[in-house]
Short mmCIF file of C-alpha atoms in Angstrom, two decimals:
data_model
loop_
_atom_site.label_atom_id
_atom_site.label_comp_id
_atom_site.label_asym_id
_atom_site.label_seq_id
_atom_site.Cartn_x
_atom_site.Cartn_y
_atom_site.Cartn_z
CA UNK A 1 -49.19 -53.87 24.43
CA UNK A 2 -48.63 -57.59 24.08
CA UNK A 3 -49.60 -59.71 27.05
CA UNK A 4 -46.43 -61.74 26.53
CA UNK A 5 -44.09 -58.74 26.89
CA UNK A 6 -43.00 -58.02 30.47
CA UNK A 7 -43.69 -54.50 31.66
CA UNK A 8 -41.08 -52.52 33.62
CA UNK A 9 -41.05 -53.38 37.32
CA UNK A 10 -42.67 -50.76 39.51
CA UNK A 11 -42.01 -49.70 43.07
CA UNK A 12 -45.23 -49.84 45.03
CA UNK A 13 -45.97 -48.28 48.38
CA UNK A 14 -46.78 -50.69 51.20
CA UNK A 15 -50.31 -52.06 51.33
CA UNK A 16 -50.89 -50.19 54.61
CA UNK A 17 -49.96 -46.87 52.97
CA UNK A 18 -52.06 -47.64 49.91
CA UNK A 19 -55.05 -48.60 52.06
CA UNK A 20 -54.82 -45.27 53.90
CA UNK A 21 -54.67 -43.48 50.55
CA UNK A 22 -57.69 -45.45 49.33
CA UNK A 23 -59.84 -44.46 52.34
CA UNK A 24 -58.81 -40.84 51.87
CA UNK A 25 -59.92 -40.63 48.23
CA UNK A 26 -62.89 -38.30 47.78
CA UNK A 27 -65.10 -40.87 46.10
CA UNK A 28 -64.60 -43.83 48.45
CA UNK A 29 -64.72 -41.66 51.57
CA UNK A 30 -68.03 -40.19 50.35
CA UNK A 31 -69.39 -43.67 49.64
CA UNK A 32 -68.49 -44.71 53.21
CA UNK A 33 -70.20 -41.63 54.66
CA UNK A 34 -73.38 -42.32 52.70
CA UNK A 35 -73.36 -45.96 53.77
CA UNK A 36 -73.28 -44.82 57.39
CA UNK A 37 -75.92 -42.14 56.70
CA UNK A 38 -78.40 -44.56 55.10
CA UNK A 39 -81.21 -45.71 57.37
CA UNK A 40 -84.70 -47.24 57.45
CA UNK A 41 -86.18 -44.30 55.53
CA UNK A 42 -83.61 -44.42 52.71
CA UNK A 43 -85.13 -45.52 49.41
CA UNK A 44 -83.59 -46.63 46.13
CA UNK A 45 -84.87 -47.18 42.60
CA UNK A 46 -84.97 -50.39 40.58
CA UNK A 47 -81.27 -50.18 39.77
CA UNK A 48 -80.19 -49.46 43.34
CA UNK A 49 -79.82 -45.74 42.65
CA UNK A 50 -80.77 -43.28 45.37
CA UNK A 51 -84.24 -41.83 44.68
CA UNK A 52 -84.12 -38.30 43.32
CA UNK A 53 -85.84 -36.65 46.28
CA UNK A 54 -83.10 -37.92 48.63
CA UNK A 55 -80.20 -36.57 46.56
CA UNK A 56 -80.24 -33.07 48.18
CA UNK A 57 -80.05 -34.65 51.65
CA UNK A 58 -77.23 -36.95 50.52
CA UNK A 59 -75.35 -33.99 49.05
CA UNK A 60 -75.82 -32.06 52.29
CA UNK A 61 -74.47 -35.03 54.27
CA UNK A 62 -71.37 -34.87 52.10
CA UNK A 63 -71.15 -31.06 52.45
CA UNK A 64 -71.47 -30.70 48.69
CA UNK A 65 -73.04 -27.70 47.01
CA UNK A 66 -73.22 -26.22 43.53
CA UNK A 67 -74.73 -27.55 40.35
CA UNK A 68 -72.77 -30.84 40.47
CA UNK A 69 -73.64 -31.65 44.10
CA UNK A 70 -76.50 -34.05 43.31
CA UNK A 71 -74.49 -35.82 40.58
CA UNK A 72 -71.51 -36.29 42.93
CA UNK A 73 -73.77 -37.64 45.67
CA UNK A 74 -75.43 -40.01 43.20
CA UNK A 75 -72.04 -41.31 42.03
CA UNK A 76 -70.87 -41.86 45.63
CA UNK A 77 -74.08 -43.77 46.38
CA UNK A 78 -73.59 -45.97 43.33
CA UNK A 79 -70.07 -46.82 44.50
CA UNK A 80 -71.44 -47.65 47.96
CA UNK A 81 -73.91 -50.10 46.41
CA UNK A 82 -71.45 -51.59 43.88
CA UNK A 83 -68.79 -52.23 46.53
CA UNK A 84 -71.17 -53.80 49.07
CA UNK A 85 -71.00 -50.94 51.56
CA UNK A 86 -74.77 -50.74 51.14
CA UNK A 87 -77.06 -53.68 50.38
CA UNK A 88 -80.55 -53.48 48.89
CA UNK A 89 -82.86 -55.43 51.24
CA UNK A 90 -86.14 -55.29 49.33
CA UNK A 91 -86.09 -54.34 45.66
CA UNK A 92 -89.85 -53.71 45.54
CA UNK A 93 -89.85 -51.51 48.62
CA UNK A 94 -86.46 -50.02 47.77
CA UNK A 95 -85.09 -50.45 51.29
CA UNK A 96 -81.41 -50.77 52.14
CA UNK A 97 -79.10 -51.66 54.99
CA UNK A 98 -75.41 -51.35 55.71
CA UNK A 99 -73.40 -54.09 54.02
CA UNK A 100 -70.95 -56.39 55.75
CA UNK A 101 -68.11 -54.71 53.84
CA UNK A 102 -68.70 -51.48 55.74
CA UNK A 103 -66.91 -53.13 58.67
CA UNK A 104 -63.81 -53.54 56.47
CA UNK A 105 -63.33 -49.78 56.59
CA UNK A 106 -62.70 -49.83 60.35
CA UNK A 107 -61.28 -53.26 61.04
CA UNK A 108 -60.35 -54.84 57.71
CA UNK A 109 -56.83 -55.72 56.66
CA UNK A 110 -55.16 -53.35 54.17
CA UNK A 111 -55.69 -55.91 51.42
CA UNK A 112 -59.45 -55.93 52.14
CA UNK A 113 -59.60 -52.14 51.99
CA UNK A 114 -57.76 -52.19 48.69
CA UNK A 115 -60.28 -54.73 47.42
CA UNK A 116 -63.05 -52.23 48.20
CA UNK A 117 -61.15 -49.50 46.38
CA UNK A 118 -60.61 -51.72 43.32
CA UNK A 119 -64.37 -52.27 43.23
CA UNK A 120 -64.92 -48.51 43.30
CA UNK A 121 -62.36 -48.11 40.52
CA UNK A 122 -64.24 -50.57 38.29
CA UNK A 123 -67.45 -48.59 38.79
CA UNK A 124 -65.77 -45.33 37.80
CA UNK A 125 -64.01 -46.88 34.80
CA UNK A 126 -67.37 -48.15 33.57
CA UNK A 127 -68.85 -44.66 33.97
CA UNK A 128 -65.89 -43.10 32.15
CA UNK A 129 -66.59 -45.21 29.06
CA UNK A 130 -70.20 -43.98 28.79
CA UNK A 131 -71.08 -41.00 26.52
CA UNK A 132 -71.51 -37.71 28.36
CA UNK A 133 -74.94 -36.37 29.29
CA UNK A 134 -75.12 -33.89 26.40
CA UNK A 135 -74.56 -36.68 23.86
CA UNK A 136 -77.15 -38.85 25.59
CA UNK A 137 -79.74 -36.05 25.53
CA UNK A 138 -79.16 -35.49 21.82
CA UNK A 139 -79.78 -39.20 21.19
CA UNK A 140 -83.21 -39.27 22.88
CA UNK A 141 -85.87 -40.12 20.28
CA UNK A 142 -89.46 -38.87 20.08
CA UNK A 143 -90.64 -41.62 22.43
CA UNK A 144 -88.21 -40.52 25.13
CA UNK A 145 -85.93 -43.55 24.63
CA UNK A 146 -82.20 -43.29 23.95
CA UNK A 147 -81.35 -44.20 20.35
CA UNK A 148 -77.98 -45.86 20.93
CA UNK A 149 -77.38 -46.24 17.19
CA UNK A 150 -77.36 -42.43 16.90
CA UNK A 151 -74.55 -42.18 19.47
CA UNK A 152 -71.97 -43.98 17.34
CA UNK A 153 -70.97 -45.63 20.63
CA UNK A 154 -69.39 -49.06 20.91
CA UNK A 155 -69.15 -49.96 24.65
CA UNK A 156 -66.45 -52.59 24.11
CA UNK A 157 -64.35 -50.30 21.91
CA UNK A 158 -64.66 -47.46 24.42
CA UNK A 159 -63.59 -49.71 27.30
CA UNK A 160 -60.67 -51.07 25.25
CA UNK A 161 -59.58 -47.53 24.35
CA UNK A 162 -59.54 -46.45 27.99
CA UNK A 163 -57.73 -49.64 29.04
CA UNK A 164 -55.14 -48.95 26.33
CA UNK A 165 -54.68 -45.36 27.49
CA UNK A 166 -54.18 -46.44 31.10
CA UNK A 167 -51.77 -49.18 30.00
CA UNK A 168 -49.72 -46.63 28.06
CA UNK A 169 -49.80 -44.24 31.02
CA UNK A 170 -48.49 -47.08 33.19
CA UNK A 171 -45.67 -47.70 30.69
CA UNK A 172 -44.82 -44.01 30.46
CA UNK A 173 -44.70 -43.52 34.24
CA UNK A 174 -43.28 -46.85 35.45
CA UNK A 175 -40.03 -47.06 33.49
CA UNK A 176 -36.67 -45.61 34.49
CA UNK A 177 -36.86 -43.14 31.59
CA UNK A 178 -40.14 -41.68 32.90
CA UNK A 179 -40.31 -37.94 33.65
CA UNK A 180 -39.05 -37.06 37.12
CA UNK A 181 -42.48 -36.02 38.36
CA UNK A 182 -44.25 -38.76 36.40
CA UNK A 183 -46.47 -36.24 34.60
CA UNK A 184 -47.38 -37.01 30.99
CA UNK A 185 -48.76 -34.35 28.60
CA UNK A 186 -52.26 -35.25 27.49
CA UNK A 187 -51.43 -34.76 23.77
CA UNK A 188 -48.56 -37.27 24.06
CA UNK A 189 -50.83 -39.81 25.74
CA UNK A 190 -53.53 -39.34 23.10
CA UNK A 191 -50.95 -39.62 20.32
CA UNK A 192 -49.67 -42.90 21.79
CA UNK A 193 -53.08 -44.39 21.03
CA UNK A 194 -53.65 -42.80 17.61
CA UNK A 195 -50.37 -42.21 15.76
CA UNK A 196 -48.84 -45.39 14.24
CA UNK A 197 -45.29 -46.15 15.41
CA UNK A 198 -43.96 -46.10 11.85
CA UNK A 199 -45.57 -42.78 10.88
CA UNK A 200 -43.20 -39.88 10.29
CA UNK A 201 -45.08 -36.61 10.08
CA UNK A 202 -48.71 -37.07 11.21
CA UNK A 203 -51.34 -36.16 8.64
CA UNK A 204 -54.01 -33.54 9.33
CA UNK A 205 -56.56 -36.33 9.72
CA UNK A 206 -54.42 -38.05 12.33
CA UNK A 207 -53.82 -34.78 14.17
CA UNK A 208 -57.57 -34.19 14.26
CA UNK A 209 -58.07 -37.67 15.73
CA UNK A 210 -55.42 -36.91 18.38
CA UNK A 211 -57.19 -33.65 19.26
CA UNK A 212 -60.54 -35.44 19.58
CA UNK A 213 -58.97 -38.18 21.73
CA UNK A 214 -57.31 -35.56 23.92
CA UNK A 215 -60.62 -33.87 24.67
CA UNK A 216 -62.22 -37.24 25.35
CA UNK A 217 -59.45 -38.06 27.80
CA UNK A 218 -59.87 -34.66 29.45
CA UNK A 219 -63.44 -35.64 30.33
CA UNK A 220 -62.47 -39.15 31.43
CA UNK A 221 -59.58 -38.12 33.68
CA UNK A 222 -61.83 -35.56 35.39
CA UNK A 223 -64.01 -38.55 36.37
CA UNK A 224 -61.06 -40.71 37.40
CA UNK A 225 -59.32 -38.19 39.65
CA UNK A 226 -61.82 -38.38 42.57
CA UNK A 227 -61.26 -42.14 42.93
CA UNK A 228 -57.55 -41.46 43.43
CA UNK A 229 -56.31 -43.09 40.22
CA UNK A 230 -54.61 -40.01 38.79
CA UNK A 231 -53.45 -36.52 39.55
CA UNK A 232 -54.83 -34.47 36.70
CA UNK A 233 -54.39 -30.94 35.41
CA UNK A 234 -57.26 -30.42 32.95
CA UNK A 235 -57.01 -28.77 29.55
CA UNK A 236 -56.99 -24.98 29.87
CA UNK A 237 -60.53 -23.87 29.11
CA UNK A 238 -59.16 -20.85 27.25
CA UNK A 239 -58.04 -23.28 24.53
CA UNK A 240 -61.65 -24.33 24.03
CA UNK A 241 -63.01 -20.77 23.89
CA UNK A 242 -64.63 -19.45 20.75
CA UNK A 243 -61.97 -18.37 18.28
CA UNK A 244 -63.53 -14.89 18.04
CA UNK A 245 -63.38 -14.36 21.81
CA UNK A 246 -60.49 -12.46 23.35
CA UNK A 247 -58.67 -14.44 26.08
CA UNK A 248 -59.12 -13.02 29.58
CA UNK A 249 -55.34 -12.89 30.04
CA UNK A 250 -52.23 -13.39 27.86
CA UNK A 251 -51.81 -16.97 26.64
CA UNK A 252 -48.44 -18.76 26.44
CA UNK A 253 -48.72 -21.04 23.41
CA UNK A 254 -45.46 -22.81 24.31
CA UNK A 255 -46.71 -24.01 27.71
CA UNK A 256 -47.51 -27.69 27.09
CA UNK A 257 -49.16 -28.02 30.51
CA UNK A 258 -52.07 -25.92 29.21
CA UNK A 259 -53.07 -28.94 27.10
CA UNK A 260 -53.47 -31.10 30.19
CA UNK A 261 -51.05 -33.13 32.34
CA UNK A 262 -51.71 -36.46 34.01
CA UNK A 263 -49.85 -38.92 36.19
CA UNK A 264 -50.75 -42.10 38.01
CA UNK A 265 -50.79 -41.75 41.77
CA UNK A 266 -49.07 -44.47 43.85
CA UNK A 267 -52.58 -45.86 44.43
CA UNK A 268 -53.24 -45.61 40.70
CA UNK A 269 -50.05 -47.51 39.93
CA UNK A 270 -51.25 -50.28 42.25
CA UNK A 271 -54.71 -50.28 40.66
CA UNK A 272 -53.56 -50.43 37.05
CA UNK A 273 -51.02 -53.13 37.87
CA UNK A 274 -53.77 -55.20 39.52
CA UNK A 275 -55.90 -54.88 36.38
CA UNK A 276 -52.96 -55.74 34.12
CA UNK A 277 -52.21 -58.88 36.13
CA UNK A 278 -55.85 -59.90 35.96
CA UNK A 279 -55.76 -59.41 32.18
CA UNK A 280 -52.77 -61.78 31.88
CA UNK A 281 -49.91 -59.29 31.56
CA UNK A 282 -46.55 -59.84 33.23
CA UNK A 283 -46.39 -56.76 35.46
CA UNK A 284 -43.61 -57.19 38.04
CA UNK A 285 -43.23 -55.10 41.16
CA UNK A 286 -40.01 -54.58 43.08
CA UNK A 287 -40.05 -57.05 45.99
CA UNK A 288 -41.90 -59.83 44.14
CA UNK A 289 -38.75 -61.99 44.13
CA UNK A 290 -37.72 -61.51 47.75
CA UNK A 291 -38.92 -65.00 48.74
CA UNK A 292 -37.77 -66.74 45.55
CA UNK A 293 -34.56 -68.67 44.97
CA UNK A 294 -31.40 -67.08 43.61
CA UNK A 295 -31.95 -68.79 40.25
CA UNK A 296 -35.29 -66.98 39.83
CA UNK A 297 -33.75 -63.70 41.02
CA UNK A 298 -30.88 -63.80 38.52
CA UNK A 299 -33.03 -64.92 35.58
CA UNK A 300 -35.80 -62.41 36.27
CA UNK A 301 -33.64 -59.35 36.92
CA UNK A 302 -31.75 -60.01 33.69
CA UNK A 303 -34.59 -58.16 31.92
CA UNK A 304 -34.89 -55.37 34.54
CA UNK A 305 -33.46 -51.86 34.10
CA UNK A 306 -30.36 -51.34 36.31
CA UNK A 307 -32.03 -49.34 39.11
CA UNK A 308 -34.94 -51.77 39.43
CA UNK A 309 -32.58 -54.77 39.33
CA UNK A 310 -30.53 -53.32 42.21
CA UNK A 311 -33.64 -52.49 44.25
CA UNK A 312 -35.01 -56.01 43.77
CA UNK A 313 -31.65 -57.55 44.70
CA UNK A 314 -31.35 -55.41 47.83
CA UNK A 315 -34.74 -56.65 49.04
CA UNK A 316 -33.73 -60.24 48.28
CA UNK A 317 -30.46 -59.88 50.22
CA UNK A 318 -32.20 -58.23 53.17
CA UNK A 319 -33.96 -61.53 53.95
CA UNK A 320 -30.77 -63.62 54.02
CA UNK A 321 -27.49 -63.95 55.84
CA UNK A 322 -24.66 -62.62 53.62
CA UNK A 323 -22.65 -65.86 53.51
CA UNK A 324 -25.64 -68.06 52.71
CA UNK A 325 -26.86 -65.56 50.11
CA UNK A 326 -23.48 -65.50 48.40
CA UNK A 327 -23.33 -69.30 48.19
CA UNK A 328 -26.86 -69.44 46.75
CA UNK A 329 -26.07 -66.76 44.17
CA UNK A 330 -22.86 -68.46 43.05
CA UNK A 331 -24.61 -71.81 42.66
CA UNK A 332 -27.35 -70.20 40.56
CA UNK A 333 -24.78 -68.43 38.38
CA UNK A 334 -23.31 -71.65 36.99
CA UNK A 335 -24.28 -72.94 33.58
CA UNK A 336 -23.37 -73.15 29.90
CA UNK A 337 -26.76 -72.10 28.50
CA UNK A 338 -27.26 -68.89 26.51
CA UNK A 339 -28.51 -66.98 29.56
CA UNK A 340 -25.63 -67.99 31.83
CA UNK A 341 -23.25 -65.05 31.09
CA UNK A 342 -25.93 -62.50 31.98
CA UNK A 343 -26.79 -64.54 35.10
CA UNK A 344 -23.16 -64.34 36.18
CA UNK A 345 -23.11 -60.58 35.54
CA UNK A 346 -26.22 -60.15 37.70
CA UNK A 347 -24.58 -62.41 40.31
CA UNK A 348 -21.49 -60.19 40.29
CA UNK A 349 -23.68 -57.09 40.70
CA UNK A 350 -25.58 -58.74 43.56
CA UNK A 351 -22.36 -59.74 45.30
CA UNK A 352 -21.14 -56.14 45.09
CA UNK A 353 -23.85 -55.36 47.68
CA UNK A 354 -22.53 -57.95 50.14
CA UNK A 355 -19.75 -57.33 52.68
CA UNK A 356 -16.57 -59.27 53.43
CA UNK A 357 -18.47 -61.71 55.67
CA UNK A 358 -19.30 -63.49 52.40
CA UNK A 359 -15.58 -64.05 51.62
CA UNK A 360 -15.59 -67.81 52.46
CA UNK A 361 -18.19 -68.42 49.72
CA UNK A 362 -16.00 -66.69 47.14
CA UNK A 363 -12.87 -68.55 48.24
CA UNK A 364 -14.73 -71.85 47.81
CA UNK A 365 -15.10 -71.24 44.05
CA UNK A 366 -11.60 -69.95 43.25
CA UNK A 367 -10.84 -73.12 41.27
CA UNK A 368 -14.19 -73.17 39.50
CA UNK A 369 -13.77 -72.57 35.74
CA UNK A 370 -16.96 -70.49 35.51
CA UNK A 371 -16.83 -68.60 38.81
CA UNK A 372 -13.14 -68.41 39.70
CA UNK A 373 -12.56 -65.23 37.71
CA UNK A 374 -15.39 -63.21 39.21
CA UNK A 375 -14.48 -64.55 42.67
CA UNK A 376 -10.92 -63.21 42.30
CA UNK A 377 -12.21 -59.82 41.16
CA UNK A 378 -14.58 -59.61 44.15
CA UNK A 379 -11.92 -60.62 46.69
CA UNK A 380 -9.27 -58.30 45.21
CA UNK A 381 -11.63 -55.31 45.24
CA UNK A 382 -12.12 -55.82 48.97
CA UNK A 383 -8.41 -56.16 49.71
CA UNK A 384 -8.71 -59.76 50.90
CA UNK A 385 -5.17 -61.18 51.26
CA UNK A 386 -3.70 -64.30 49.62
CA UNK A 387 -5.87 -64.27 46.50
CA UNK A 388 -4.11 -66.37 43.83
CA UNK A 389 -3.49 -64.71 40.47
CA UNK A 390 -5.70 -66.00 37.67
CA UNK A 391 -4.27 -68.08 34.84
CA UNK A 392 -4.25 -66.61 31.34
CA UNK A 393 -6.90 -69.15 30.36
CA UNK A 394 -9.17 -67.89 33.16
CA UNK A 395 -8.63 -64.25 32.21
CA UNK A 396 -9.63 -64.90 28.59
CA UNK A 397 -12.64 -66.99 29.65
CA UNK A 398 -13.85 -64.22 31.99
CA UNK A 399 -13.36 -61.64 29.22
CA UNK A 400 -15.50 -63.64 26.78
CA UNK A 401 -18.13 -64.25 29.47
CA UNK A 402 -18.28 -60.54 30.35
CA UNK A 403 -18.70 -59.42 26.73
CA UNK A 404 -21.37 -62.09 26.17
CA UNK A 405 -23.24 -60.76 29.21
CA UNK A 406 -22.96 -57.16 28.01
CA UNK A 407 -24.26 -58.16 24.57
CA UNK A 408 -27.26 -59.86 26.16
CA UNK A 409 -27.95 -56.91 28.47
CA UNK A 410 -27.36 -53.93 26.21
CA UNK A 411 -26.70 -55.09 22.64
CA UNK A 412 -24.18 -53.12 20.60
CA UNK A 413 -23.87 -50.23 23.06
CA UNK A 414 -21.29 -47.45 23.07
CA UNK A 415 -19.90 -48.81 26.34
CA UNK A 416 -19.37 -52.22 24.81
CA UNK A 417 -17.69 -50.71 21.76
CA UNK A 418 -15.27 -48.85 24.06
CA UNK A 419 -14.53 -52.11 25.91
CA UNK A 420 -13.85 -53.92 22.61
CA UNK A 421 -11.54 -51.18 21.38
CA UNK A 422 -9.67 -51.18 24.70
CA UNK A 423 -9.16 -54.93 24.68
CA UNK A 424 -7.81 -54.98 21.13
CA UNK A 425 -5.47 -52.06 21.87
CA UNK A 426 -4.06 -53.54 25.10
CA UNK A 427 -3.53 -57.06 23.79
CA UNK A 428 -2.04 -57.16 20.31
CA UNK A 429 -2.43 -60.94 20.13
CA UNK A 430 -5.89 -61.03 21.71
CA UNK A 431 -7.67 -62.64 18.77
CA UNK A 432 -4.91 -65.20 18.23
CA UNK A 433 -5.62 -66.53 21.72
CA UNK A 434 -9.32 -65.70 22.13
CA UNK A 435 -10.64 -68.12 19.49
CA UNK A 436 -9.30 -71.02 21.55
CA UNK A 437 -11.32 -70.08 24.66
CA UNK A 438 -13.56 -72.98 25.68
CA UNK A 439 -16.73 -70.93 26.15
CA UNK A 440 -20.04 -71.53 24.30
CA UNK A 441 -20.30 -67.83 23.42
CA UNK A 442 -16.77 -67.41 22.01
CA UNK A 443 -17.78 -67.39 18.28
CA UNK A 444 -20.65 -64.94 18.89
CA UNK A 445 -18.46 -62.65 21.02
CA UNK A 446 -15.72 -62.51 18.39
CA UNK A 447 -18.26 -61.83 15.64
CA UNK A 448 -19.67 -58.98 17.72
CA UNK A 449 -16.17 -57.58 18.24
CA UNK A 450 -15.74 -57.63 14.45
CA UNK A 451 -18.98 -55.65 14.06
CA UNK A 452 -18.17 -53.15 16.78
CA UNK A 453 -14.50 -52.32 16.14
CA UNK A 454 -14.13 -49.27 13.88
CA UNK A 455 -10.69 -50.33 12.53
CA UNK A 456 -11.24 -52.50 9.44
CA UNK A 457 -8.03 -54.46 9.95
CA UNK A 458 -8.85 -55.30 13.57
CA UNK A 459 -12.44 -56.11 12.64
CA UNK A 460 -11.22 -58.54 10.00
CA UNK A 461 -8.97 -60.25 12.58
CA UNK A 462 -11.96 -60.64 14.88
CA UNK A 463 -14.09 -62.19 12.12
CA UNK A 464 -11.31 -64.65 11.23
CA UNK A 465 -10.98 -65.60 14.90
CA UNK A 466 -14.77 -66.09 15.09
CA UNK A 467 -14.63 -68.46 12.10
CA UNK A 468 -11.87 -70.50 13.76
CA UNK A 469 -13.79 -70.64 17.05
CA UNK A 470 -16.96 -71.80 15.31
CA UNK A 471 -15.03 -74.47 13.42
CA UNK A 472 -13.39 -75.64 16.64
CA UNK A 473 -16.80 -75.98 18.31
CA UNK A 474 -18.11 -77.91 15.31
CA UNK A 475 -20.40 -75.12 14.18
#
């Protein structure tokens, strides 16, 4: 991902909801419990880790059992220390006390709670980039030290890989084309990091890399689920069984979910967006523009998908009186720059959400060359009486402006092609009049009509008209 390319806007839950979710995550809730459990007799090692003899008691406090109980308790303690829920008082003695941030859990603002959770997330992400225990044990040399060169492990590369995976997961789950339940198959996510965009059929070597990455991600997402970042369905262990072993039950090879499924939780969406913003990415969220001016609203939503643009506009309108909002939108829609047609289209879409109480604002611009056409359309659609008919000049100007906006929004879409064909069919002399329209986009619009119209004769007329328009504008 390029840090200059805006990401799709996401709909976030309220900070209060997210804070409740954060406190309910297994890892942070365990860290809080251990911070409250710690007392004068609690001892830690040189790195702040809970001493080994206290791990069974910590696991019991958390009602954990089984072979992973001590490891889970140790991880929760590390989060408590890293987030400031617990503070080491004396490093030599290994004594601790409750940190000031423990009070945030009970009386802190939602934003403060989310700050704690983000700290926990960073701890877990760091852990997820570290080789697993088996690899570490294999790399221990004769002197009992870990030979990092034998691990073939690059900490920066590992962290970048995981950041890239989470960024792609954000892209795959935030857009309007995302799956309905937001779940992404693990092989697809792994392939998004390995397979080049311009590769047709992946080679065996590339497929092997995807398989390795998928298994790596299976381990990492198992670590990330307890912090509430993702909902994760791990890879079916039957797929990893020895090839000579008979499966315990029939296996459906067509079931893609057996290869692992993952989705960002609402809390995870918040967390990854926070990290993207910190890294310099443009990562909008619906509601960001609610306190901005209409000019910022129209310019910004011009790059939004339709559903997100409407949601953002609805929140913007909710903070304003309809008449004042309409006047502000119309003022912002004026202009002869390249982005003006799309601004006016977004203005028209925003005004479609406003009731007839905004009528005076639309009547005020009936004689405006740039806004008079859309004002008449708006008033007529609402059955407002005494709306003057537009002049032919205004109709042609509005037509050019609308096509220019559609080109900017969608490019050469099927809908635009249908509009072009309809215009040429309804008005036999359209091109003879259109080239004279005093609009900055007239030459480009007519050239586009020449590209889009399937009839060669009509397309040639459009290109001739475009040449005349360009000549008239001194181009």
